Coordinates of C-alpha atoms in Angstrom, one line a residue:
M1 CA -43.1 24.1 18.6
A2 CA -41.6 27.4 17.8
S3 CA -40.1 27.8 14.3
L4 CA -37.0 29.7 13.4
S5 CA -37.4 32.7 11.1
L6 CA -35.5 32.8 7.8
P7 CA -33.0 35.4 9.1
K8 CA -32.3 33.3 12.2
V9 CA -31.8 30.2 10.1
S10 CA -29.4 32.0 7.7
F11 CA -27.4 33.4 10.7
F12 CA -27.3 29.9 12.2
L13 CA -26.0 28.4 8.9
L14 CA -23.4 31.2 8.7
L15 CA -22.1 30.4 12.2
L16 CA -22.0 26.7 11.4
T17 CA -20.0 27.3 8.2
L18 CA -17.6 29.6 10.0
F19 CA -17.1 27.1 12.7
F20 CA -16.4 24.3 10.2
Y21 CA -13.9 26.3 8.1
S22 CA -12.1 27.7 11.2
S23 CA -11.5 24.3 12.8
P24 CA -7.8 23.4 12.8
C25 CA -8.2 20.2 10.9
A26 CA -10.8 21.2 8.3
A27 CA -8.7 24.0 7.0
R28 CA -5.6 21.9 6.3
T29 CA -6.7 18.3 5.9
K30 CA -9.6 16.1 5.1
C31 CA -11.8 14.5 7.8
C32 CA -9.5 15.7 10.6
I33 CA -6.6 13.4 9.5
T34 CA -3.6 15.6 10.2
S35 CA -0.8 13.0 9.8
L36 CA -0.2 9.8 7.9
Y37 CA 2.1 6.8 8.8
Q38 CA 2.9 4.1 6.3
L39 CA 4.5 0.7 6.9
G40 CA 5.0 -2.0 4.3
D41 CA 7.3 -3.4 1.6
S42 CA 8.4 -2.2 -1.8
I43 CA 4.8 -1.4 -2.9
A44 CA 4.9 1.4 -0.2
D45 CA 8.7 2.2 0.1
G46 CA 9.2 5.9 -0.3
G47 CA 13.0 5.8 -0.2
N48 CA 14.1 3.9 2.9
V49 CA 15.8 1.0 1.2
I50 CA 18.2 3.1 -0.9
R51 CA 19.4 4.7 2.4
I52 CA 20.2 1.3 4.1
P53 CA 23.9 0.5 3.7
D54 CA 24.5 -2.1 0.8
A55 CA 20.8 -2.5 0.2
H56 CA 20.8 -0.2 -2.8
I57 CA 23.1 -2.7 -4.6
Q58 CA 20.2 -5.1 -5.0
A59 CA 17.4 -2.6 -4.8
R60 CA 18.0 -0.4 -7.9
A61 CA 15.3 2.3 -7.3
W62 CA 18.2 4.8 -6.7
G63 CA 18.6 5.3 -10.4
L64 CA 16.6 6.1 -13.6
P65 CA 14.2 5.1 -15.0
Y66 CA 12.7 5.0 -11.5
G67 CA 10.9 8.3 -10.9
E68 CA 11.2 9.5 -14.4
T69 CA 7.5 10.2 -15.0
F70 CA 6.5 12.4 -12.0
F71 CA 9.6 13.4 -10.0
N72 CA 11.9 13.5 -13.0
K73 CA 14.5 11.8 -10.8
P74 CA 14.8 8.6 -8.8
T75 CA 13.5 8.9 -5.2
G76 CA 13.7 5.3 -4.0
R77 CA 10.1 4.6 -5.0
F78 CA 9.7 1.4 -7.1
S79 CA 7.7 3.1 -9.8
D80 CA 8.2 5.6 -12.6
G81 CA 6.5 8.1 -10.3
R82 CA 4.2 8.1 -7.4
I83 CA 3.0 5.2 -5.3
I84 CA -0.3 4.5 -3.5
A85 CA 1.0 6.2 -0.3
D86 CA 1.5 9.4 -2.3
Y87 CA -2.0 9.4 -3.7
I88 CA -3.5 8.8 -0.2
A89 CA -1.5 11.7 1.2
S90 CA -2.6 14.0 -1.7
A91 CA -6.3 13.0 -1.1
L92 CA -5.9 14.0 2.5
N93 CA -4.3 17.3 1.7
L94 CA -1.0 16.1 3.3
P95 CA 2.5 16.4 1.8
F96 CA 4.2 13.3 0.5
L97 CA 5.7 11.3 3.3
N98 CA 9.5 11.4 3.9
P99 CA 11.2 8.1 4.4
Y100 CA 12.1 7.5 8.0
M101 CA 15.7 6.8 7.0
D102 CA 16.2 10.2 5.5
K103 CA 18.3 12.1 8.1
S104 CA 18.9 15.2 6.0
G105 CA 16.6 17.4 8.2
V106 CA 13.4 16.8 6.3
S107 CA 10.1 17.4 8.1
F108 CA 8.1 14.6 9.8
S109 CA 5.5 16.9 11.2
Q110 CA 2.7 15.2 9.3
G111 CA 3.8 11.6 9.3
A112 CA 6.5 9.3 8.0
N113 CA 7.1 6.3 5.8
F114 CA 8.6 3.2 7.4
A115 CA 8.1 0.8 4.5
V116 CA 11.2 -1.0 3.2
A117 CA 11.5 -3.0 -0.1
G118 CA 11.9 -6.7 0.6
A119 CA 10.2 -6.5 4.0
T120 CA 8.4 -9.6 5.2
A121 CA 5.5 -9.8 7.7
L122 CA 7.4 -12.4 9.7
N123 CA 11.0 -12.1 11.1
S124 CA 13.9 -13.3 9.0
S125 CA 14.7 -15.8 11.8
F126 CA 11.3 -17.5 11.2
W127 CA 12.1 -17.9 7.5
A128 CA 15.7 -19.0 8.1
T129 CA 14.5 -22.0 10.2
R130 CA 12.4 -23.0 7.1
K131 CA 15.3 -22.5 4.7
V132 CA 13.5 -19.6 3.0
A133 CA 15.9 -16.8 2.1
S134 CA 15.1 -13.1 2.8
V135 CA 17.0 -10.2 1.5
P136 CA 20.0 -9.6 3.9
Y137 CA 18.8 -6.1 4.7
N138 CA 15.2 -7.3 5.6
V139 CA 13.3 -4.9 7.9
P140 CA 10.3 -7.0 8.7
L141 CA 7.0 -5.7 10.2
P142 CA 8.1 -6.0 13.8
A143 CA 11.3 -4.0 13.1
Q144 CA 9.3 -1.3 11.3
L145 CA 7.1 -1.1 14.4
E146 CA 10.1 -0.4 16.5
W147 CA 11.1 2.3 14.1
F148 CA 7.6 3.7 14.4
K149 CA 7.7 3.7 18.2
S150 CA 11.1 5.3 18.3
H151 CA 10.0 8.0 15.9
L152 CA 6.9 8.8 18.0
K153 CA 9.1 9.2 21.1
S154 CA 11.3 11.6 19.4
T155 CA 8.6 13.7 17.7
C156 CA 5.5 13.8 20.0
G157 CA 6.6 12.4 23.4
S158 CA 3.8 12.5 25.9
T159 CA 1.3 13.8 23.3
C160 CA 1.6 10.8 20.9
A161 CA -1.8 9.4 21.7
R162 CA -3.4 12.7 20.8
T163 CA -1.4 12.8 17.6
L164 CA -2.4 9.3 16.6
R165 CA -6.1 10.1 17.2
N166 CA -5.9 12.5 14.3
S167 CA -3.7 10.1 12.1
L168 CA -4.2 7.4 9.6
I169 CA -2.0 4.3 9.8
V170 CA -1.6 2.3 6.6
L171 CA -0.4 -1.2 7.5
G172 CA 0.8 -3.0 4.5
E173 CA 0.5 -4.6 2.1
F174 CA 2.3 -7.4 4.0
G175 CA 2.6 -11.0 3.0
G176 CA 3.5 -10.5 -0.7
V177 CA 7.3 -10.8 0.0
D178 CA 6.8 -13.7 2.4
Y179 CA 4.9 -15.7 -0.2
F180 CA 7.0 -14.7 -3.2
N181 CA 10.2 -15.9 -1.3
S182 CA 8.5 -19.2 -0.3
L183 CA 7.1 -19.9 -3.8
G184 CA 10.4 -19.0 -5.4
Q185 CA 12.1 -21.7 -3.3
N186 CA 9.9 -24.2 -5.0
M187 CA 7.7 -24.8 -1.9
G188 CA 4.4 -26.5 -2.7
E189 CA 1.2 -24.4 -2.4
P190 CA -0.1 -26.6 0.5
E191 CA 3.0 -25.8 2.6
V192 CA 2.9 -22.1 1.7
R193 CA -0.8 -21.9 2.7
T194 CA 0.2 -23.0 6.2
Y195 CA 2.1 -19.7 6.5
V196 CA -1.0 -17.5 5.7
P197 CA -2.4 -17.7 9.3
L198 CA 1.0 -16.8 10.7
V199 CA 1.4 -13.9 8.4
I200 CA -2.1 -12.6 9.3
D201 CA -1.3 -13.1 13.0
G202 CA 1.7 -10.9 12.5
I203 CA -0.5 -8.2 11.0
L204 CA -3.0 -8.5 13.8
S205 CA -0.2 -8.2 16.4
A206 CA 0.9 -5.0 14.7
I207 CA -2.7 -3.6 14.7
R208 CA -2.9 -4.2 18.4
D209 CA 0.5 -2.5 18.9
V210 CA -0.6 0.7 17.1
I211 CA -3.9 0.8 18.8
Q212 CA -2.1 0.6 22.2
L213 CA -0.1 3.6 21.1
G214 CA -3.3 5.5 20.4
A215 CA -4.2 4.9 16.7
T216 CA -7.9 5.1 15.9
R217 CA -7.9 4.8 12.1
I218 CA -6.0 1.9 10.4
L219 CA -6.1 0.9 6.8
V220 CA -5.0 -2.7 6.2
P221 CA -4.5 -3.5 2.5
G222 CA -4.7 -6.9 1.0
V223 CA -2.2 -8.2 -1.5
F224 CA -2.2 -7.7 -5.3
P225 CA -3.3 -10.5 -7.7
F226 CA 0.1 -12.1 -7.9
G227 CA -0.8 -13.9 -11.1
C228 CA -1.2 -10.6 -12.9
L229 CA 2.3 -9.4 -12.0
S230 CA 4.8 -9.9 -14.9
G231 CA 7.5 -11.0 -12.5
Y232 CA 5.3 -14.0 -11.4
L233 CA 4.5 -14.8 -15.1
K234 CA 8.2 -14.8 -15.9
R235 CA 9.3 -16.8 -12.9
F236 CA 6.5 -19.3 -12.9
P237 CA 5.4 -20.0 -16.5
D238 CA 2.8 -22.7 -17.2
S239 CA 2.6 -24.6 -20.5
N240 CA -1.1 -25.2 -20.0
P241 CA -3.1 -22.4 -21.8
N242 CA -6.0 -23.0 -19.3
A243 CA -3.7 -21.9 -16.5
Y244 CA -4.2 -18.3 -17.7
D245 CA -7.4 -16.2 -17.5
Q246 CA -8.8 -13.8 -20.1
F247 CA -6.2 -11.1 -19.2
G248 CA -3.2 -13.5 -19.3
C249 CA -2.9 -13.8 -15.5
L250 CA -2.0 -17.0 -13.8
R251 CA -5.2 -18.3 -12.1
F252 CA -3.3 -20.4 -9.5
Y253 CA -1.4 -17.4 -8.0
N254 CA -4.5 -15.2 -8.1
R255 CA -6.4 -17.8 -6.2
F256 CA -3.6 -17.9 -3.6
A257 CA -3.7 -14.1 -3.2
M258 CA -7.5 -14.3 -2.9
F259 CA -7.1 -16.9 -0.1
H260 CA -4.8 -14.6 1.8
N261 CA -7.2 -11.6 1.4
T262 CA -10.3 -13.6 2.4
E263 CA -8.6 -14.8 5.6
L264 CA -7.3 -11.3 6.3
K265 CA -10.8 -9.8 6.0
K266 CA -12.2 -12.4 8.4
A267 CA -9.4 -11.6 10.9
L268 CA -10.1 -7.9 10.5
A269 CA -13.8 -8.4 11.2
N270 CA -12.9 -10.2 14.4
I271 CA -10.4 -7.7 15.7
Q272 CA -12.8 -4.9 14.8
C273 CA -15.2 -6.5 17.4
E274 CA -12.4 -6.5 19.9
F275 CA -11.8 -2.7 19.4
P276 CA -15.2 -1.3 18.5
R277 CA -14.1 2.4 18.9
V278 CA -11.2 2.0 16.4
K279 CA -11.9 2.0 12.7
I280 CA -10.0 -0.9 11.1
V281 CA -10.7 -0.9 7.4
Y282 CA -9.6 -3.4 4.7
G283 CA -7.9 -1.8 1.6
D284 CA -8.9 -3.8 -1.5
Y285 CA -5.7 -3.5 -3.5
Y286 CA -6.6 -6.7 -5.3
G287 CA -10.0 -5.5 -6.4
G288 CA -8.6 -2.1 -7.5
F289 CA -6.0 -3.9 -9.6
R290 CA -8.5 -6.2 -11.3
T291 CA -10.9 -3.3 -11.9
I292 CA -8.3 -1.4 -14.0
F293 CA -7.8 -4.6 -16.0
R294 CA -11.5 -4.8 -16.7
Y295 CA -11.8 -1.2 -17.7
A296 CA -8.3 -0.8 -19.2
P297 CA -9.5 0.6 -22.6
W298 CA -11.5 3.3 -21.0
L299 CA -8.6 4.2 -18.7
G300 CA -6.0 4.5 -21.5
F301 CA -4.1 1.3 -20.8
N302 CA -2.8 -0.8 -23.7
T303 CA -4.8 -4.0 -23.5
S304 CA -2.1 -6.0 -25.3
T305 CA 0.5 -5.2 -22.6
L306 CA -1.5 -5.5 -19.4
V307 CA 0.8 -8.2 -18.0
S308 CA 4.0 -7.0 -19.7
A309 CA 6.6 -5.0 -17.7
C310 CA 7.3 -1.5 -19.0
C311 CA 11.0 -2.0 -18.1
G312 CA 13.3 -4.7 -16.8
C313 CA 12.8 -7.1 -19.6
C314 CA 16.5 -7.7 -19.7
G315 CA 17.2 -7.4 -16.0
G316 CA 16.1 -9.2 -12.9
V317 CA 12.5 -9.8 -11.8
G318 CA 11.3 -6.7 -10.0
Q319 CA 13.9 -4.2 -11.1
C320 CA 15.0 -2.0 -14.0
S321 CA 18.7 -2.3 -14.4
S322 CA 19.3 0.9 -16.4
P323 CA 17.4 3.6 -18.3
S324 CA 17.8 1.7 -21.5
D325 CA 16.6 -1.7 -20.1
G326 CA 13.8 -2.3 -22.5
L327 CA 11.9 0.8 -21.4
C328 CA 8.4 1.2 -22.9
P329 CA 7.8 4.6 -24.7
N330 CA 4.7 5.5 -22.7
P331 CA 4.5 4.1 -19.1
A332 CA 1.0 5.6 -18.6
Q333 CA -0.3 2.9 -21.0
H334 CA 1.2 0.1 -18.8
V335 CA 0.0 -1.4 -15.5
N336 CA 3.2 -3.4 -14.7
W337 CA 6.3 -1.3 -14.3
D338 CA 9.3 -3.6 -13.5
G339 CA 7.7 -7.0 -12.9
L340 CA 6.7 -6.7 -9.3
H341 CA 5.7 -3.1 -9.0
L342 CA 3.3 -0.8 -11.0
T343 CA 3.4 2.4 -12.9
D344 CA 2.4 5.8 -11.6
E345 CA -0.8 5.7 -13.6
A346 CA -1.8 2.2 -12.4
Y347 CA -1.2 3.3 -8.8
H348 CA -3.2 6.4 -9.4
R349 CA -6.2 4.4 -10.6
I350 CA -6.0 1.8 -7.8
S351 CA -5.6 4.5 -5.2
D352 CA -8.8 6.3 -6.5
I353 CA -10.8 3.0 -6.2
V354 CA -9.4 2.2 -2.7
I355 CA -10.0 5.7 -1.5
N356 CA -13.6 5.8 -2.8
N357 CA -14.4 2.4 -1.4
A358 CA -12.6 2.4 2.0
F359 CA -12.3 6.0 3.2
P360 CA -16.0 6.7 3.8
K361 CA -15.6 4.1 6.6
F362 CA -13.2 6.6 8.2
G363 CA -15.7 9.4 7.8
C364 CA -13.9 10.7 4.7
Y365 CA -16.0 11.4 1.6
G366 CA -15.3 12.7 -1.9
L367 CA -11.5 12.2 -1.8
G368 CA -11.0 10.1 -4.9
N369 CA -11.5 11.5 -8.4
S370 CA -11.7 8.3 -10.5
G371 CA -14.8 7.6 -12.7
V372 CA -14.1 3.9 -12.5
L373 CA -16.8 1.7 -11.2
S374 CA -16.6 0.3 -7.7
S375 CA -14.4 -2.8 -7.5
S376 CA -17.0 -4.7 -5.5

């Protein structure tokens, strides 16, 4: 077998390097993902809800202290700064996603954010028949999918399938609002558990929809550990000390979240077999959250306030009413922001863990920069 001489090998490597760096996607993005589309609830809302008439009255992310840490102004994100969608975009060398409802002439050339605070996986009519109230401005997953389809028609037309081949769809995390609304109406856990397969069926239906449109890479996040959210701790206190774990989280609600996530992972494994050429990856938001609790001292979080909200102590659960509403002096030392949402720093750490664990399955390597151990 003939061998290549050193000059020939060097020339070959040079050509290979030039080809890689001259490819359209490698120069601008990571792993050929040129656009990002996000659906979801308030964990992922980048500013849609504050643009829905009358919704901003209840969803107070239009004012400070929201956005104070990173943007120095409120953006409609339910955090003091960035959210997971922002960190994913940055890891992929993409700009922050503009909210779909922003009609001020912003660019949607590299994706869009369709997530809306208060969004359920299942339609409001489903919950109404079960006497479970949703927010009046609810934009559930099926409605967000209609937004997505309308957006594609207006931006890429007949080339949408090609656009989606080079895109990442982040679908979720759905279910959190459905369950919080149900549990908040004093439904027993056995009844709420019966809704988990229906919520997951709704997610699977959405996955099939985006695959039919041409999507080839889909990240499907699980839900957070509900029992570690200060809003749950405030709304569902338990007089039994054994109801709480070593971090002060309510075990019962964490077990419920784990049940949802376990069932979701099973469902994703099945639908992956149905679409072997599409990469459908579970995003372990639960594991990322719990990992930063375990390594809190090394990450700069105050271990005495892990389950305490940075702001909103005097307002409603899941919102900061005003800049002076019990705001903590250093949000970067807190995980919980307003009771149901997290701080910029917490989202940063969770994003790094999710990116490091999930994105290699999309063929993307070295995107996260966290030194935290794997959440597995």
